[in-house]
PDB file of C-alpha atoms in Angstrom:
ATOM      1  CA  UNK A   1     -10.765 195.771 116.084  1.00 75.00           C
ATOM      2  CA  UNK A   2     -12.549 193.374 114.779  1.00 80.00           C
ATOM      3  CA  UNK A   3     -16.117 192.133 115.870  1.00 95.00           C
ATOM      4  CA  UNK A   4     -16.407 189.835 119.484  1.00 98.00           C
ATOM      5  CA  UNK A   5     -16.836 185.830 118.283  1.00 97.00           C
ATOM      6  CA  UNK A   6     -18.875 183.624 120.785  1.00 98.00           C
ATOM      7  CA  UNK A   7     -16.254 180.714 121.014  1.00 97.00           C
ATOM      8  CA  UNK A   8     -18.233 177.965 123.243  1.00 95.00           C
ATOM      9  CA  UNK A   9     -20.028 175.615 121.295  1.00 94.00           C
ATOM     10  CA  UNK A  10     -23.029 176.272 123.553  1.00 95.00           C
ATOM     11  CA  UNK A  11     -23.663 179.240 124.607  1.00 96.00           C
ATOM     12  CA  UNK A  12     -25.742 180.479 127.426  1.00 96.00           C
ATOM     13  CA  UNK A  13     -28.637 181.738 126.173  1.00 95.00           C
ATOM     14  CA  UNK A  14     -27.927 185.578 127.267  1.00 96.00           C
ATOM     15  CA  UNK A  15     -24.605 185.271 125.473  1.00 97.00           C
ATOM     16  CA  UNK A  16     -25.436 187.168 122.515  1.00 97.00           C
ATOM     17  CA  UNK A  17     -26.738 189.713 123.881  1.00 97.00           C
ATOM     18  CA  UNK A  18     -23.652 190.607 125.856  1.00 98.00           C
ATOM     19  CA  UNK A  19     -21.570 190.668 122.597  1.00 98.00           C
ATOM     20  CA  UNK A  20     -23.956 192.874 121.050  1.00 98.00           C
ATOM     21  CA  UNK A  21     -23.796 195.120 124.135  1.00 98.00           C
ATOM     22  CA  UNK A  22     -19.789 195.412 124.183  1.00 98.00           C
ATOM     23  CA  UNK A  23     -19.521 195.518 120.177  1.00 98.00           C
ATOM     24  CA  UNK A  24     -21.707 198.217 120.077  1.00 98.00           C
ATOM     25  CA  UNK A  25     -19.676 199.923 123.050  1.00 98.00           C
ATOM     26  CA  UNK A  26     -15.971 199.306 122.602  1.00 98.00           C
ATOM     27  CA  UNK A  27     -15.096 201.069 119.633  1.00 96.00           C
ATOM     28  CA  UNK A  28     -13.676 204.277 120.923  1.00 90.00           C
ATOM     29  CA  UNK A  29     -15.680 206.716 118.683  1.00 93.00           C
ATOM     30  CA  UNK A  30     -18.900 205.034 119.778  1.00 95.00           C
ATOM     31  CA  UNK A  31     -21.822 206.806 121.069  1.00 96.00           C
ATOM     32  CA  UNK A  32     -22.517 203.977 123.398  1.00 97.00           C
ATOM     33  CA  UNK A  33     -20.765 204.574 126.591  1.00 97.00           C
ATOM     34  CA  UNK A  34     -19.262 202.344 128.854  1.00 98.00           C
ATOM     35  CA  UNK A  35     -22.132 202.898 131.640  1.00 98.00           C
ATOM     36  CA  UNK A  36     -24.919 203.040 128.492  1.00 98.00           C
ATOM     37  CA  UNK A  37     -23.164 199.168 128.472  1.00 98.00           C
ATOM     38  CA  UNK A  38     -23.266 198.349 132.103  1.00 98.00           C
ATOM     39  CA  UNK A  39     -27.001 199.723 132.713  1.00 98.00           C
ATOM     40  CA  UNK A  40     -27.623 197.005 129.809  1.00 98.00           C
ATOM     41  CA  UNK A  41     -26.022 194.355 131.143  1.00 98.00           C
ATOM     42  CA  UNK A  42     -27.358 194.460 134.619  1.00 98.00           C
ATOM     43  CA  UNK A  43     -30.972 194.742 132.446  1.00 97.00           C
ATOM     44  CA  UNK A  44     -30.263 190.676 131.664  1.00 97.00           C
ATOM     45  CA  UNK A  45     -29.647 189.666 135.466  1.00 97.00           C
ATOM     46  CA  UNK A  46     -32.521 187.582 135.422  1.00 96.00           C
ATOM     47  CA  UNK A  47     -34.686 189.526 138.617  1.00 94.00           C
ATOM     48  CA  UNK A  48     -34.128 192.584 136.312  1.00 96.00           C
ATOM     49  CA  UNK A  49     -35.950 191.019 132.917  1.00 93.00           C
ATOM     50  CA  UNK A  50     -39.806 191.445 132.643  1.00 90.00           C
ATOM     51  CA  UNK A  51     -42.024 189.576 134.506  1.00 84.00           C
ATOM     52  CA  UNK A  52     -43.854 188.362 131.153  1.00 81.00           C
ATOM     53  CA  UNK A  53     -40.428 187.650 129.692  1.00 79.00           C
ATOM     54  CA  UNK A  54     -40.845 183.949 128.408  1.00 77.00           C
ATOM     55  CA  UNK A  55     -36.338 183.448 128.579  1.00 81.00           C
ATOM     56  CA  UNK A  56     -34.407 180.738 130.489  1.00 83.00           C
ATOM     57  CA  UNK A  57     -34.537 182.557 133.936  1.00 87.00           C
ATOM     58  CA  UNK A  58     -31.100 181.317 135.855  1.00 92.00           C
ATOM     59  CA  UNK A  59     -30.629 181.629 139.212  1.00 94.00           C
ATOM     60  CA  UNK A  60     -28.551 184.902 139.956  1.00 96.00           C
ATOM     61  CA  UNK A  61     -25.550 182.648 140.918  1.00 97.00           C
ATOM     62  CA  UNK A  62     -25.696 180.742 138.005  1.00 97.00           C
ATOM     63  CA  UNK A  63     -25.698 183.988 135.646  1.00 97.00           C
ATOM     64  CA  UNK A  64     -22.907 185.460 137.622  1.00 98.00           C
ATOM     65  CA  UNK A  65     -20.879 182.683 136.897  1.00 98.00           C
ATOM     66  CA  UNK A  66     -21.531 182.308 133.341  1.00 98.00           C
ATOM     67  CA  UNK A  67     -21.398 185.953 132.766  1.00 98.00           C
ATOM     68  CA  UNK A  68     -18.082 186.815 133.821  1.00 98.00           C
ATOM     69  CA  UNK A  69     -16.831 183.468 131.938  1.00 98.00           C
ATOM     70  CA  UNK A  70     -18.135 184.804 129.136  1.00 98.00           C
ATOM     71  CA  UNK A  71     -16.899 188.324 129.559  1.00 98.00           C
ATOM     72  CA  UNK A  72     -13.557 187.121 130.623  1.00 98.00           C
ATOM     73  CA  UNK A  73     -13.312 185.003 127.473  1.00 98.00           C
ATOM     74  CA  UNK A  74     -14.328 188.091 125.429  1.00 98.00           C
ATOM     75  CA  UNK A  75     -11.236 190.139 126.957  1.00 98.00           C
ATOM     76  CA  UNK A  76      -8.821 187.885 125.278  1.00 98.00           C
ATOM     77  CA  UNK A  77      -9.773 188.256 122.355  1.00 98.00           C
ATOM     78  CA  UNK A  78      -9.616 192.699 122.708  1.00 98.00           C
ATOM     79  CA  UNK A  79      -5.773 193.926 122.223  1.00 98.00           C
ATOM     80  CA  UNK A  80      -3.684 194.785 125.257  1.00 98.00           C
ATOM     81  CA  UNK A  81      -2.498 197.883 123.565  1.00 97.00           C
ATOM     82  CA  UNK A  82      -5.687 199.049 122.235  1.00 97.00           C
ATOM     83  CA  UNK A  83      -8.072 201.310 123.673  1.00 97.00           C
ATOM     84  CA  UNK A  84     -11.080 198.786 123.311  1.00 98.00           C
ATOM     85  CA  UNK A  85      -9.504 196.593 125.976  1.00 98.00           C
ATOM     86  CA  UNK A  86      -9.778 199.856 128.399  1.00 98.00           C
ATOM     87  CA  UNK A  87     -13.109 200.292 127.269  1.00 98.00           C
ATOM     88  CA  UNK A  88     -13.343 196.505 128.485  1.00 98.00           C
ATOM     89  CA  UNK A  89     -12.381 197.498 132.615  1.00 98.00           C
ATOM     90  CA  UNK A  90     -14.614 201.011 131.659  1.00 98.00           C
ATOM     91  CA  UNK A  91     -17.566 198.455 131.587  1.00 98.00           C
ATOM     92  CA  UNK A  92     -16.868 196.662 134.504  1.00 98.00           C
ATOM     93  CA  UNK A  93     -15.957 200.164 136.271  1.00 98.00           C
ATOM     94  CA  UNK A  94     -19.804 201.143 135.201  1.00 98.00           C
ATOM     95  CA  UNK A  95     -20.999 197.843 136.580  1.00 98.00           C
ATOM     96  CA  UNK A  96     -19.440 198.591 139.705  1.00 98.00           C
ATOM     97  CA  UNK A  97     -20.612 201.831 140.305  1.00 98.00           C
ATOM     98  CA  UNK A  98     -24.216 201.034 139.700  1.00 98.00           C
ATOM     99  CA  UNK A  99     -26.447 201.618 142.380  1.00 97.00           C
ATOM    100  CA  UNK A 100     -25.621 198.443 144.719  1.00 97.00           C
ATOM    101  CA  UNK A 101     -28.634 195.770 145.601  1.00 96.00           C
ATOM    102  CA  UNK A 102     -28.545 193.166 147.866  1.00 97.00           C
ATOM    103  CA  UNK A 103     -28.794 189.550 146.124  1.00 97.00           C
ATOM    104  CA  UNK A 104     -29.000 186.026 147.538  1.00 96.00           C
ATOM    105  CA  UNK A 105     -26.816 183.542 145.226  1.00 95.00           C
ATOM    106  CA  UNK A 106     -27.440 180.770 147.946  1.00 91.00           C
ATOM    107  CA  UNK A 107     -25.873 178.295 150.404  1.00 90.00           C
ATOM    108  CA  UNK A 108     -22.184 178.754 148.632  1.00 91.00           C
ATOM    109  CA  UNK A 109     -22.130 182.394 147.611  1.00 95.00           C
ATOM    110  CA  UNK A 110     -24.865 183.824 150.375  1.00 96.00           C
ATOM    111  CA  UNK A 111     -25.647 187.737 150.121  1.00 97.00           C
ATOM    112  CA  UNK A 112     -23.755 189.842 148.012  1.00 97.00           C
ATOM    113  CA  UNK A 113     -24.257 193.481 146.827  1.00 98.00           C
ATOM    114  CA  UNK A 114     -24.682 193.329 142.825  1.00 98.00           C
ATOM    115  CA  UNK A 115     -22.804 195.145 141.448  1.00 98.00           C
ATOM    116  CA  UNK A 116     -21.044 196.974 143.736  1.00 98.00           C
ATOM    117  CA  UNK A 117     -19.047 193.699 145.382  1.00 98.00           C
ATOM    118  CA  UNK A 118     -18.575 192.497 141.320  1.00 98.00           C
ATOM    119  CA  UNK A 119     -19.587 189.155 142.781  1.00 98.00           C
ATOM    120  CA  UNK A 120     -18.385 186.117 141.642  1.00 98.00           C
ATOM    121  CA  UNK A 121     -15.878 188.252 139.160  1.00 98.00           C
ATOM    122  CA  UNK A 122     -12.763 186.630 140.829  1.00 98.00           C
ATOM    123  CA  UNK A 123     -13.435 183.304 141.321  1.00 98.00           C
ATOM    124  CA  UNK A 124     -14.354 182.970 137.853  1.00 98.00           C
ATOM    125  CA  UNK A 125     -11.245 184.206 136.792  1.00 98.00           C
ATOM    126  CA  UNK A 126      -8.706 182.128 139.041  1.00 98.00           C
ATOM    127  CA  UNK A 127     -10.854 179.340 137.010  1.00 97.00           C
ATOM    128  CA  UNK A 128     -10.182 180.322 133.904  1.00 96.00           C
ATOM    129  CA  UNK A 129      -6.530 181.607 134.570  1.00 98.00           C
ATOM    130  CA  UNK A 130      -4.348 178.812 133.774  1.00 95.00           C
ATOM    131  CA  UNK A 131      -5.585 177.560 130.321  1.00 95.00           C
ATOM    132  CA  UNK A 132      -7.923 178.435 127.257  1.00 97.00           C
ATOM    133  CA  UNK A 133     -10.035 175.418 126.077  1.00 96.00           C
ATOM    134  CA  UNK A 134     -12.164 177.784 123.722  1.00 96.00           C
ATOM    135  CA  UNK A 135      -9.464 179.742 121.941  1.00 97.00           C
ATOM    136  CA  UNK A 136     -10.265 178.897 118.108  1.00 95.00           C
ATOM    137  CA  UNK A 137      -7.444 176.614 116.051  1.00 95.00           C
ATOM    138  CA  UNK A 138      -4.553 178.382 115.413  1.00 96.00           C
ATOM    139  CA  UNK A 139      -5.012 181.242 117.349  1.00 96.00           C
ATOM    140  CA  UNK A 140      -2.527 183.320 119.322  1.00 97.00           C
ATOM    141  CA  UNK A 141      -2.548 181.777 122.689  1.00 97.00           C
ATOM    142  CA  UNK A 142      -0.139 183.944 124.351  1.00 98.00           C
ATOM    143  CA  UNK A 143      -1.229 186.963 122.797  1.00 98.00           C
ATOM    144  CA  UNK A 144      -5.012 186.232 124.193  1.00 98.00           C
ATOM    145  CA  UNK A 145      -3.091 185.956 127.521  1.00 98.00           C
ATOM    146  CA  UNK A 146      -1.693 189.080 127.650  1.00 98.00           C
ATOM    147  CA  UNK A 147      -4.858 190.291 126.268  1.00 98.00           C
ATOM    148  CA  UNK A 148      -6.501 189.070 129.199  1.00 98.00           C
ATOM    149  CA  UNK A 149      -3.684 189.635 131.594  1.00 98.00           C
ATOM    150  CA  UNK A 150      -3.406 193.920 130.818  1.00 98.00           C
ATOM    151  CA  UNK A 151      -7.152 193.720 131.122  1.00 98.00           C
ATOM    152  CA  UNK A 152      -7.016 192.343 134.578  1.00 98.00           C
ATOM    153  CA  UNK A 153      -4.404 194.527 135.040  1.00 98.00           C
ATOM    154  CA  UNK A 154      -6.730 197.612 134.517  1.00 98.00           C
ATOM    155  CA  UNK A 155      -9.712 196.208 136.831  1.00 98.00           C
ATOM    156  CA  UNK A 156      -7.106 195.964 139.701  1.00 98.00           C
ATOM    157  CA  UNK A 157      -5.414 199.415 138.785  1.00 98.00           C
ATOM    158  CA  UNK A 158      -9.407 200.754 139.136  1.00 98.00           C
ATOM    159  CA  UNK A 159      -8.894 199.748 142.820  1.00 98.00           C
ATOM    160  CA  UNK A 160     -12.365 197.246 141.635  1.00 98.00           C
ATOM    161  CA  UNK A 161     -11.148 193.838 143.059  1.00 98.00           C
ATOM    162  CA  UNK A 162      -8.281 192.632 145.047  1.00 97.00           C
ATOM    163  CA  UNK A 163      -6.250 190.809 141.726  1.00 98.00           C
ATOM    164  CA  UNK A 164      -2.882 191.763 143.450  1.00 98.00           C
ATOM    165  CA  UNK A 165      -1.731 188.428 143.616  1.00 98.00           C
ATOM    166  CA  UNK A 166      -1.876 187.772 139.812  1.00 98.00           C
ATOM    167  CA  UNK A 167       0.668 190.720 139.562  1.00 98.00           C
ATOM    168  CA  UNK A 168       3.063 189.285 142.179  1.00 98.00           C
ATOM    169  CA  UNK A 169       2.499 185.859 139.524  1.00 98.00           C
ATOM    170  CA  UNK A 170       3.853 187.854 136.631  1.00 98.00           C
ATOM    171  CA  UNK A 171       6.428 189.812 138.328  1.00 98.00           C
ATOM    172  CA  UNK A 172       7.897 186.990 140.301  1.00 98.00           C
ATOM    173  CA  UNK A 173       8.197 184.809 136.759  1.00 98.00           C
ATOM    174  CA  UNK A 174       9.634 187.484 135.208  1.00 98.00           C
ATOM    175  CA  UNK A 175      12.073 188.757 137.090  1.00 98.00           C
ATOM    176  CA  UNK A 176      12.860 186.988 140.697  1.00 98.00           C
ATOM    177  CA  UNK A 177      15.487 184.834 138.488  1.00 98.00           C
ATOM    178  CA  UNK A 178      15.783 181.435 138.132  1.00 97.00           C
ATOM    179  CA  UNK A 179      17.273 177.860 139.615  1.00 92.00           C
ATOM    180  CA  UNK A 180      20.159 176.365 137.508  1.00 91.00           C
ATOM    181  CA  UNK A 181      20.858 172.857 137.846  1.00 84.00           C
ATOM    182  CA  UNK A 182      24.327 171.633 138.864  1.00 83.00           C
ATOM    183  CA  UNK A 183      25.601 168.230 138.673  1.00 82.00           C
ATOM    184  CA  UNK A 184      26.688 167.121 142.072  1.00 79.00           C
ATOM    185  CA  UNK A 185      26.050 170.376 143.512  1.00 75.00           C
ATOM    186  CA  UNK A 186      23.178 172.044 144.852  1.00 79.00           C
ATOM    187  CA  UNK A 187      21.105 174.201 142.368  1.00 83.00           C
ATOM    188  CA  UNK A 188      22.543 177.520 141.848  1.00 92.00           C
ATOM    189  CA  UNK A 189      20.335 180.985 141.465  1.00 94.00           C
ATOM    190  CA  UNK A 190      20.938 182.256 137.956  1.00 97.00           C
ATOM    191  CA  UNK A 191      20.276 185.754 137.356  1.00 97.00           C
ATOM    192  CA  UNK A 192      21.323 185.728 134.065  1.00 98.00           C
ATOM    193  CA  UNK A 193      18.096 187.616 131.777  1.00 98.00           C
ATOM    194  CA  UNK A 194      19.102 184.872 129.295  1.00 96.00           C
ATOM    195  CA  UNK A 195      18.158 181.986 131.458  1.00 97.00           C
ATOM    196  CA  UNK A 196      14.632 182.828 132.006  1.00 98.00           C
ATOM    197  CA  UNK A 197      12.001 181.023 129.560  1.00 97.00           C
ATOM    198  CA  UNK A 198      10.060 182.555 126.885  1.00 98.00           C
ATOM    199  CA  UNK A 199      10.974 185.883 128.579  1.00 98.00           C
ATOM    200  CA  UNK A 200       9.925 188.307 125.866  1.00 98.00           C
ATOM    201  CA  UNK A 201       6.485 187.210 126.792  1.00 98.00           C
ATOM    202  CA  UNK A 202       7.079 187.440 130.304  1.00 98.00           C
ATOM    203  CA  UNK A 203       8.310 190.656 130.139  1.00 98.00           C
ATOM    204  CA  UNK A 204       5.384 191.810 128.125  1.00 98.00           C
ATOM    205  CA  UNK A 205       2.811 190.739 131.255  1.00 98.00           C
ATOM    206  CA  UNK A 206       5.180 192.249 134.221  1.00 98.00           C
ATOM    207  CA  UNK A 207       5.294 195.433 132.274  1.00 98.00           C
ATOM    208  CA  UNK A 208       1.378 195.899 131.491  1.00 98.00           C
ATOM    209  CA  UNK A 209       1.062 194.941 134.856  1.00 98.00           C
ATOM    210  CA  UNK A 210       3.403 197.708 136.046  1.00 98.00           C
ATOM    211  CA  UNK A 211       1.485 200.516 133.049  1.00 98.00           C
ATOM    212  CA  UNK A 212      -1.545 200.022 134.586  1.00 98.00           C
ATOM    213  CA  UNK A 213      -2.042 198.441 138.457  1.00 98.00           C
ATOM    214  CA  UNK A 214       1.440 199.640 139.325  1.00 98.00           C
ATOM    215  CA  UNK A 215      -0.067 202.397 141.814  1.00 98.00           C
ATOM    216  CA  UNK A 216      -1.662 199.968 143.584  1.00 98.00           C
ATOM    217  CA  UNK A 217       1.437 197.942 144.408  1.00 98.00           C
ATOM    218  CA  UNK A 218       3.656 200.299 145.212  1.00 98.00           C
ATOM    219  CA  UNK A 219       3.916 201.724 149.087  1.00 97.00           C
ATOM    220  CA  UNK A 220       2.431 198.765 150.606  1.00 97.00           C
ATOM    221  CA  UNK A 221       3.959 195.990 153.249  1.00 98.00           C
ATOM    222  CA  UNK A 222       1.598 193.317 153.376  1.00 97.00           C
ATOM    223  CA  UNK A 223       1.468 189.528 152.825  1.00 97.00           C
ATOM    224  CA  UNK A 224      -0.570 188.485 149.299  1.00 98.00           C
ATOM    225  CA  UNK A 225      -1.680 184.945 150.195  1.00 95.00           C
ATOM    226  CA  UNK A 226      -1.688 182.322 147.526  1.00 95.00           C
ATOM    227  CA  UNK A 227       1.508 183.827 145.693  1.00 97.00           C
ATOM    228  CA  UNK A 228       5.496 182.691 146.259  1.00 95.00           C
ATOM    229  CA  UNK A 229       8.397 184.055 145.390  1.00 97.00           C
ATOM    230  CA  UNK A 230      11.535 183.333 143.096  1.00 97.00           C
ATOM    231  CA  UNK A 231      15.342 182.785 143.575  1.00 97.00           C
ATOM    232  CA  UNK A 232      16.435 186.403 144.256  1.00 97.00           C
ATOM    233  CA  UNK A 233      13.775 187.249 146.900  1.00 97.00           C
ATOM    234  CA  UNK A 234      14.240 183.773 148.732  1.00 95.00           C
ATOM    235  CA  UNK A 235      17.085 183.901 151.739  1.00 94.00           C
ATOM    236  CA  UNK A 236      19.893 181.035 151.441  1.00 89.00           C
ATOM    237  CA  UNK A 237      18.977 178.426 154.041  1.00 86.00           C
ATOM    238  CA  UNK A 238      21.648 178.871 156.346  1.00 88.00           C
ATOM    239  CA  UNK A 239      20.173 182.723 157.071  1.00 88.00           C
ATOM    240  CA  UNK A 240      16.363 181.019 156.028  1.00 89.00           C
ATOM    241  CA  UNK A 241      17.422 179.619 158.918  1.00 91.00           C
ATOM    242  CA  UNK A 242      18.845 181.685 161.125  1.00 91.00           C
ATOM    243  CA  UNK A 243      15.935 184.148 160.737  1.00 89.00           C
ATOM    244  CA  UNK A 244      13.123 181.914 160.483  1.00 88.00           C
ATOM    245  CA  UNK A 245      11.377 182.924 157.189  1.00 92.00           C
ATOM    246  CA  UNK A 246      12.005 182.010 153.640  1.00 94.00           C
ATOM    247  CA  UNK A 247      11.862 185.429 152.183  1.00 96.00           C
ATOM    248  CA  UNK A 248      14.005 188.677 152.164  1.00 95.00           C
ATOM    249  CA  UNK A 249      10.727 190.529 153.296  1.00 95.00           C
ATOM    250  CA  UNK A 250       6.884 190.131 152.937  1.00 95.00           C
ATOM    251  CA  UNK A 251       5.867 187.393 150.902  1.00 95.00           C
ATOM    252  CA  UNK A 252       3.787 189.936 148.758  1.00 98.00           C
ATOM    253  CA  UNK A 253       3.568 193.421 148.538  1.00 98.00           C
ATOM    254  CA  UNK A 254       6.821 195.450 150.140  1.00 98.00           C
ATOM    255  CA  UNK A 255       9.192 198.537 149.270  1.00 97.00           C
ATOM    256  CA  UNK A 256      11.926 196.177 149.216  1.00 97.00           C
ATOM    257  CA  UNK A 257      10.734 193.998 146.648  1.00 98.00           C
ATOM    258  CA  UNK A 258       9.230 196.943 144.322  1.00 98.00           C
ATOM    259  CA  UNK A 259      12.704 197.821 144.368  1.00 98.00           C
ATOM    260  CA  UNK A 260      13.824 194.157 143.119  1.00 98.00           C
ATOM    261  CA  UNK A 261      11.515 194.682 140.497  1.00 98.00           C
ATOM    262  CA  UNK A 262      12.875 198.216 139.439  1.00 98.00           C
ATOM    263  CA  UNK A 263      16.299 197.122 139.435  1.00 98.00           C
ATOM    264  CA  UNK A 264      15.916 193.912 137.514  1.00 98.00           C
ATOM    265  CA  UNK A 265      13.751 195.660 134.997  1.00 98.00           C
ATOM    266  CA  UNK A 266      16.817 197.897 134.731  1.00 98.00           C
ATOM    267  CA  UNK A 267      19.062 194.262 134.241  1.00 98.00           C
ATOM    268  CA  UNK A 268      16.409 193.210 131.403  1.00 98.00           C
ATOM    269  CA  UNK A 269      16.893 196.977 129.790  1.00 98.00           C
ATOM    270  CA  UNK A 270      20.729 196.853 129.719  1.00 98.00           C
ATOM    271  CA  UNK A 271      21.210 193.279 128.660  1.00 98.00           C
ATOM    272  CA  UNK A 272      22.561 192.727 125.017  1.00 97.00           C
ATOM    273  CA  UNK A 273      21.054 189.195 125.411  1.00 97.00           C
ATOM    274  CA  UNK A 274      17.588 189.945 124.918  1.00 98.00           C
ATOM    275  CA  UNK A 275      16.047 190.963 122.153  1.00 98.00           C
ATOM    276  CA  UNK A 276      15.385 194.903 121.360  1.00 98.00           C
ATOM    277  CA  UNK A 277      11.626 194.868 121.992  1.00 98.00           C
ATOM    278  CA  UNK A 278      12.119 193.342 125.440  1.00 98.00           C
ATOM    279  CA  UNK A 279      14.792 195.758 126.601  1.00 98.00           C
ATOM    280  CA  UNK A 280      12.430 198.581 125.383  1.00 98.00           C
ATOM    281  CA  UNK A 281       9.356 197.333 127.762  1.00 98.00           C
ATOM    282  CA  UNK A 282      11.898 196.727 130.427  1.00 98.00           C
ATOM    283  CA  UNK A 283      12.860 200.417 129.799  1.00 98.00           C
ATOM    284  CA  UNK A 284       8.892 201.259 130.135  1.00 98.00           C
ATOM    285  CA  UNK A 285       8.553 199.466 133.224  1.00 98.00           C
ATOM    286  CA  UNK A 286      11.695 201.526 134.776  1.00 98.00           C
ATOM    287  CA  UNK A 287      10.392 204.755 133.845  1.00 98.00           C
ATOM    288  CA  UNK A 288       6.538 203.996 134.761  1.00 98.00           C
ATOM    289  CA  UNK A 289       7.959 203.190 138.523  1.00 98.00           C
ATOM    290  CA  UNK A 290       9.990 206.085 138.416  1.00 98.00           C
ATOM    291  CA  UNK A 291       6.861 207.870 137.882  1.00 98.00           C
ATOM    292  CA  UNK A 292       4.788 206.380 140.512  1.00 98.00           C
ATOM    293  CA  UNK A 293       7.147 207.214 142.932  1.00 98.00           C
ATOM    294  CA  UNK A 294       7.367 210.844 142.246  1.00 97.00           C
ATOM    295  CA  UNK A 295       3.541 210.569 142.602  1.00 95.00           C
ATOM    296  CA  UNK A 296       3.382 208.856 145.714  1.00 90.00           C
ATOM    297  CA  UNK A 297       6.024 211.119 147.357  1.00 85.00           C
TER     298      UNK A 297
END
């Protein structure tokens, strides 16, 4: 893998330091360990720098913030399928498992426990979620995404933060169908593989999201505020209705909609209308649920 790039014009002044830290620790046959990283990283929260030290000293909150946009950014740019971007959720893992402290980030954040509550991890990445300003010209903006979604993926597998509802995102757009339009009739639910957009790439997210948080999703019945759901797990409106909801089940985490999932993964992995490589994840995903099952039995 090639060497971490700072991509914002203006860095914060700590930046480099972090991408020395993680360059020297990714590479799998380093002798830098993941917690060799995190004990250096929690050296740069500004209470833990010398008291002679003449550096910008930020307020905690303000290096929480701009450390995990930083470190966020940096996971793009790391390989879904590579053992770096493991090494990525190892750090945070090590970060997490330092000895907790109590902090003060102020009036909006109040008291936190660094590291142990990863403060400020998730709010900085719902912020960052939804576009990528900084990715250089030309580069692979759907690749960084999945970069950045399988490394997610991995922090909420680790049981580190609650990120379930960024699964239920990618799941639901992958596979809960779609709405087809039809003149002078209402819209009809297509579940057609073929009908749903850019779905190689869509397939790609549900299924790294299945490899590595999928324990964490299955055997629960609870709602997962801030997510929806698609065609096939909405009722019709007549029993919508009749039964006062909107969904089949939960809206978020059930056994009845892992089992949507499984069997439309099992649609995408039959289909002759998508392309090889996306019946083969979709075959992935089948088996890797299979497997969690057994587990969980």
């Amino acid at each position: 893998m090639a060497r971490l790039q700072l991509e914002d014009d203006q860095p914060v002044p700590f930046a480099q330091k972090v991408v020395d830290i993680l360059d020297l620790t990714l590479p799998s046959d380093s002798l830098s360990s993941p917690r060799d990283a995190a004990k250096s990283l929690n050296a740069l929260y500004p209470d833990h720098r010398p008291a002679d030290s003449t550096e910008y000293r930020e307020s905690g909150g303000s290096f929480l913030w701009w450390f995990w946009d930083l470190f966020h950014d940096l996971a793009r740019q790391v390989p879904h399928d590579s053992p770096e971007n493991g090494r990525m959720a190892a750090v945070v893992k090590e970060l997490h498992d330092l000895p907790a402290k109590a902090v003060n980030l102020g009036d909006e954040w109040g008291i936190v426990q660094l590291w142990s509550d990863l403060p400020l991890l998730g709010p900085v990445l719902r912020e960052k979620w939804d576009s990528d300003p900084r990715a250089p010209e030309g580069a692979d903006k759907k690749q960084r995404f999945l970069n950045l979604q399988t490394y997610t993926a991995r922090i909420a597998g680790l049981g580190l933060a609650p990120l379930e509802s960024y699964a239920i995102w990618a799941l639901t757009a992958a596979l809960e169908g779609e709405m087809t339009p039809i003149r002078g009739a209402p819209d009809e639910v297509n579940s057609d593989p073929a009908a749903v957009e850019d779905v190689a790439f869509k397939i790609s997210v549900a299924t790294t999201w299945i490899l590595h948080a999928g324990g964490i999703l299955y055997g629960r019945d609870e709602e997962v505020r801030g997510t929806e759901g698609g065609p096939l797990w909405k009722l019709d409106k007549k029993e919508a209705a009749k039964l006062r909801r909107k969904y089949k089940g939960t809206q978020g985490l059930s056994p009845e909609r892992w089992q949507l999932w499984k069997e439309r993964f099992g649609v995408f992995r039959d289909s002759e209308k998508v392309d090889e490589g996306t019946r083969s994840l979709a075959a992935v995903a089948v088996d890797a649920m299979e497997s969690i099952e057994k587990e969980k039995r």
